[in-house]
Short mmCIF file of C-alpha atoms in Angstrom, two decimals:
data_model
loop_
_atom_site.label_atom_id
_atom_site.label_comp_id
_atom_site.label_asym_id
_atom_site.label_seq_id
_atom_site.Cartn_x
_atom_site.Cartn_y
_atom_site.Cartn_z
CA ASN A 24 10.30 15.23 3.93
CA ALA A 25 8.38 17.46 1.56
CA GLY A 26 4.86 17.55 2.00
CA VAL A 27 2.03 16.67 -0.70
CA MET A 28 2.78 19.08 -3.87
CA GLN A 29 0.52 20.17 -6.08
CA ASN A 30 1.13 22.67 -9.34
CA PRO A 31 0.24 24.72 -10.44
CA ARG A 32 -1.10 26.59 -7.92
CA HIS A 33 -2.94 28.70 -9.97
CA LEU A 34 -4.62 28.08 -13.50
CA VAL A 35 -6.15 30.40 -15.72
CA ARG A 36 -8.14 28.97 -18.56
CA ARG A 37 -10.57 30.06 -21.33
CA ARG A 38 -13.66 27.99 -22.03
CA GLY A 39 -13.06 25.29 -24.21
CA GLN A 40 -9.32 24.64 -23.23
CA GLU A 41 -8.06 21.67 -21.18
CA ALA A 42 -6.67 22.03 -17.57
CA ARG A 43 -4.09 19.69 -16.43
CA LEU A 44 -3.39 19.67 -12.46
CA ARG A 45 -0.73 17.63 -11.11
CA CYS A 46 -0.16 16.05 -7.68
CA SER A 47 3.01 14.37 -6.14
CA PRO A 48 2.00 12.51 -2.87
CA MET A 49 3.98 12.30 0.12
CA LYS A 50 7.04 9.99 0.05
CA GLY A 51 5.77 6.76 0.86
CA HIS A 52 2.28 7.56 0.15
CA SER A 53 0.68 5.24 -2.33
CA HIS A 54 -2.75 6.44 -2.21
CA VAL A 55 -3.88 9.58 -3.63
CA TYR A 56 -7.41 11.58 -3.15
CA TRP A 57 -8.64 14.24 -5.41
CA TYR A 58 -11.47 16.92 -3.98
CA ARG A 59 -12.87 19.96 -5.22
CA GLN A 60 -14.01 22.84 -3.46
CA LEU A 61 -16.35 25.21 -5.15
CA PRO A 62 -17.10 28.68 -4.22
CA GLU A 63 -18.68 29.37 -0.95
CA GLU A 64 -19.10 25.34 -0.87
CA GLY A 65 -17.71 22.37 1.37
CA LEU A 66 -14.99 19.82 -0.20
CA LYS A 67 -16.50 17.33 -2.29
CA PHE A 68 -14.83 13.94 -2.80
CA MET A 69 -13.99 13.36 -6.47
CA VAL A 70 -11.66 10.17 -7.07
CA TYR A 71 -9.37 7.83 -5.33
CA LEU A 72 -6.44 6.05 -6.83
CA GLN A 73 -3.79 3.86 -6.00
CA LYS A 74 -0.73 3.41 -8.38
CA GLU A 75 -1.90 2.44 -11.85
CA ASN A 76 -5.04 1.49 -10.40
CA ILE A 77 -8.58 3.84 -10.42
CA ILE A 78 -10.23 2.64 -6.92
CA ASP A 79 -13.24 4.76 -6.72
CA GLU A 80 -14.39 7.46 -9.09
CA SER A 81 -18.06 7.91 -7.84
CA GLY A 82 -17.25 11.66 -7.26
CA MET A 83 -16.15 12.38 -10.61
CA PRO A 84 -18.57 14.17 -13.27
CA LYS A 85 -19.01 11.57 -15.92
CA GLU A 86 -17.91 13.73 -18.67
CA ARG A 87 -14.76 15.77 -19.55
CA PHE A 88 -13.06 14.55 -16.09
CA SER A 89 -10.39 11.92 -15.95
CA ALA A 90 -8.00 11.02 -13.69
CA GLU A 91 -4.66 8.90 -13.30
CA PHE A 92 -1.69 8.04 -11.21
CA PRO A 93 0.78 6.49 -13.41
CA LYS A 94 3.66 4.08 -11.88
CA GLU A 95 6.32 6.88 -12.45
CA GLY A 96 5.24 10.61 -11.75
CA PRO A 97 2.91 12.60 -10.48
CA SER A 98 -1.23 12.04 -10.30
CA ILE A 99 -2.96 13.94 -12.97
CA LEU A 100 -6.28 14.98 -12.74
CA ARG A 101 -7.64 16.35 -16.41
CA ILE A 102 -10.42 18.32 -17.33
CA GLN A 103 -11.44 18.57 -21.01
CA GLN A 104 -13.16 21.75 -22.93
CA VAL A 105 -13.70 23.52 -19.34
CA VAL A 106 -16.75 25.79 -18.56
CA ARG A 107 -16.94 28.51 -15.94
CA GLY A 108 -18.55 25.80 -13.62
CA ASP A 109 -15.34 24.25 -13.24
CA SER A 110 -13.61 27.08 -11.46
CA ALA A 111 -12.77 25.72 -7.86
CA ALA A 112 -10.05 25.11 -5.82
CA TYR A 113 -8.58 21.52 -6.30
CA PHE A 114 -6.93 19.69 -3.53
CA CYS A 115 -4.88 16.45 -3.30
CA ALA A 116 -4.46 14.38 -0.62
CA SER A 117 -2.18 11.43 -0.15
CA SER A 118 -1.84 8.33 2.65
CA PRO A 119 0.42 5.66 2.91
CA ILE A 120 -2.64 3.08 3.39
CA SER A 121 -6.48 3.60 2.81
CA SER A 122 -7.94 5.73 5.68
CA GLY A 123 -11.06 3.49 6.16
CA GLY A 124 -10.18 -0.29 6.33
CA LEU A 125 -8.04 -0.70 9.15
CA GLN A 126 -8.30 -0.80 12.98
CA TYR A 127 -5.91 2.65 13.04
CA GLN A 128 -6.75 5.63 11.14
CA GLU A 129 -4.32 6.77 8.48
CA THR A 130 -4.15 10.54 8.08
CA GLN A 131 -4.90 11.90 4.51
CA TYR A 132 -2.26 15.09 3.93
CA PHE A 133 -3.55 17.49 1.75
CA GLY A 134 -1.73 19.55 -0.83
CA PRO A 135 -2.06 23.40 -1.00
CA GLY A 136 -4.32 23.19 -3.85
CA THR A 137 -4.74 24.32 -7.28
CA ARG A 138 -7.11 27.15 -8.09
CA LEU A 139 -8.63 26.77 -11.18
CA LEU A 140 -10.28 29.99 -13.03
CA VAL A 141 -12.25 29.78 -15.96
CA LEU A 142 -12.73 32.76 -18.01
CA ARG B 13 -30.68 15.90 3.83
CA LYS B 14 -26.86 16.32 3.57
CA GLU B 15 -24.69 13.61 4.55
CA VAL B 16 -22.81 15.80 7.43
CA GLU B 17 -24.33 19.00 8.76
CA GLN B 18 -22.76 21.45 10.21
CA ASP B 19 -24.01 25.33 11.81
CA PRO B 20 -22.05 27.04 9.27
CA GLY B 21 -21.86 29.89 11.93
CA PRO B 22 -20.47 32.66 12.08
CA PHE B 23 -19.28 32.30 15.24
CA ASN B 24 -17.55 35.47 16.83
CA VAL B 25 -15.97 35.21 20.12
CA PRO B 26 -13.60 37.35 22.38
CA GLU B 27 -10.18 36.14 23.15
CA GLY B 28 -10.10 33.43 26.01
CA ALA B 29 -13.81 32.58 25.06
CA THR B 30 -15.26 28.78 25.01
CA VAL B 31 -16.85 27.92 22.04
CA ALA B 32 -18.67 24.73 20.97
CA PHE B 33 -19.20 23.51 17.46
CA ASN B 34 -21.90 20.71 16.37
CA CYS B 35 -22.17 18.34 13.79
CA THR B 36 -24.49 15.52 12.80
CA TYR B 37 -24.01 12.80 9.76
CA SER B 38 -26.99 10.77 8.32
CA ASN B 39 -25.19 7.32 7.64
CA SER B 40 -25.23 5.31 10.66
CA ALA B 41 -22.79 3.24 8.90
CA SER B 42 -19.95 6.20 9.26
CA GLN B 43 -17.01 4.45 10.63
CA SER B 44 -14.35 7.34 11.25
CA PHE B 45 -14.52 10.76 12.71
CA PHE B 46 -12.59 14.07 12.13
CA TRP B 47 -12.19 17.77 12.86
CA TYR B 48 -10.07 19.32 10.36
CA ARG B 49 -9.36 23.49 10.52
CA GLN B 50 -8.95 25.57 7.33
CA ASP B 51 -7.62 28.81 7.12
CA CYS B 52 -8.68 31.17 4.34
CA ARG B 53 -7.51 29.90 0.96
CA LYS B 54 -5.13 26.96 2.54
CA GLU B 55 -5.84 23.61 2.22
CA PRO B 56 -7.81 21.55 5.23
CA LYS B 57 -5.40 20.45 8.30
CA LEU B 58 -6.37 17.68 10.44
CA LEU B 59 -7.09 19.10 14.14
CA MET B 60 -7.81 15.59 15.71
CA SER B 61 -9.43 12.33 14.99
CA VAL B 62 -12.71 11.71 17.19
CA TYR B 63 -13.12 8.70 19.03
CA SER B 64 -16.20 6.88 20.84
CA SER B 65 -14.74 7.39 24.12
CA GLY B 66 -13.99 11.38 23.50
CA ASN B 67 -10.55 12.74 23.69
CA GLU B 68 -8.96 16.06 24.11
CA ASP B 69 -5.88 17.50 22.62
CA GLY B 70 -4.62 20.62 24.81
CA ARG B 71 -7.54 23.23 24.75
CA PHE B 72 -9.63 21.07 21.90
CA THR B 73 -12.01 18.34 23.38
CA ALA B 74 -13.83 16.36 20.71
CA GLN B 75 -16.90 14.10 21.64
CA LEU B 76 -18.78 11.54 19.79
CA ASN B 77 -22.14 9.90 20.04
CA ARG B 78 -23.02 7.39 17.79
CA ALA B 79 -26.63 6.98 18.97
CA SER B 80 -27.74 10.59 18.19
CA GLN B 81 -25.19 10.36 15.21
CA TYR B 82 -23.54 13.63 16.47
CA ILE B 83 -20.12 14.97 16.90
CA SER B 84 -18.90 17.79 18.63
CA LEU B 85 -15.91 20.11 19.28
CA LEU B 86 -14.94 22.29 22.34
CA ILE B 87 -12.44 25.03 22.04
CA ARG B 88 -11.32 26.62 25.66
CA ASP B 89 -9.37 29.79 26.19
CA SER B 90 -10.00 30.50 22.42
CA LYS B 91 -6.73 32.35 20.81
CA LEU B 92 -6.71 35.00 17.79
CA SER B 93 -4.96 32.18 15.76
CA ASP B 94 -8.17 30.02 16.52
CA SER B 95 -9.79 31.83 13.55
CA ALA B 96 -10.52 29.48 10.85
CA THR B 97 -13.23 27.14 9.33
CA TYR B 98 -13.62 23.92 11.20
CA LEU B 99 -14.68 21.14 8.92
CA CYS B 100 -16.32 18.04 10.63
CA VAL B 101 -15.43 14.78 8.73
CA VAL B 102 -16.90 11.36 8.35
CA ILE B 103 -15.48 8.36 6.58
CA LEU B 104 -17.84 5.60 5.91
CA ALA B 105 -17.31 1.81 6.57
CA GLY B 106 -15.48 -0.61 3.94
CA GLY B 107 -16.67 -1.42 0.78
CA THR B 108 -15.89 1.24 -1.92
CA SER B 109 -15.96 3.83 0.52
CA TYR B 110 -12.23 3.59 1.64
CA GLY B 111 -10.79 6.89 2.88
CA LYS B 112 -13.22 8.94 1.10
CA LEU B 113 -13.48 11.97 3.37
CA THR B 114 -16.88 13.23 3.62
CA PHE B 115 -17.01 17.18 4.62
CA GLY B 116 -19.43 19.33 6.25
CA GLN B 117 -19.70 23.03 5.13
CA GLY B 118 -17.61 24.04 7.83
CA THR B 119 -18.37 26.36 10.73
CA ILE B 120 -16.36 29.71 10.42
CA LEU B 121 -15.15 30.88 13.79
CA THR B 122 -13.65 34.52 14.37
CA VAL B 123 -11.87 35.25 17.52
CA HIS B 124 -11.35 39.01 18.17
CA PRO B 125 -9.08 40.54 20.83
#
C-alpha cells in the first residue's frame, strides 16, 4: 500500500512564477490536509479538503494561494506570483475520515513534502 | 501566546539516559493530543497518541494533564536512533477544526554515544 505521494520533491521558481504542488493521498483516503513549514519554524495548517470540497482554508494566505482536490486526480496546491517568503517545505497529509470529530482518532499520514525554493 | 508551546532545547543526552519533554497548550477546548517525531528534512511521523489516563509504548510514556493543559513525553533508555525533533500536536474539538493539527515548535533531541 503506497503511502502519501507528493511531487515534485524539490521545486525551484523565480519570483513572479507559479508553483504547483501535487499530493496523492493514500489509497482509500478521502481527506487531505496541507501544512507549511517555514525555515526554523513549526508546521502550520493551511487547508483541509475533501473530494471536490474545501472544508477549512483558515490557514491559507488570502492572496496568491489556492487549493483543490478534484474528483479524479491528486490534490493541487497552487501558488501564483511566488515571492521569496514562500520558500518552505509544504507537506500534505491524508486520513480516511476526519481526525477530530469521532470517538476514535484517525491518524494523518504525511507525505515526504515538497521543498520550494524561490530565487 | 502560542497555541502549543514547547521547550525548543536542544537536549543533548548520552545513550541510555532518560529524557522528558514538556508541552503546554492554550485552548482548553483541545480534544486530541499527539507526539510526532520529525527527522531532519523528513516528514513528521506519529510517535504516539496521548490519552487522559496516560499511555506507554515500549520506552515511551506520554501523560496528559487537562487541568494544567500540559502534555509530557518520557523516553527511557535513549538510543542513538531517538535523535530527532519531537513535536507536540493538538486538535481542537469539533466545529471547523476537524482534523486540523496544531503543532508546537518542536524539541530537538540529540543522543550521543
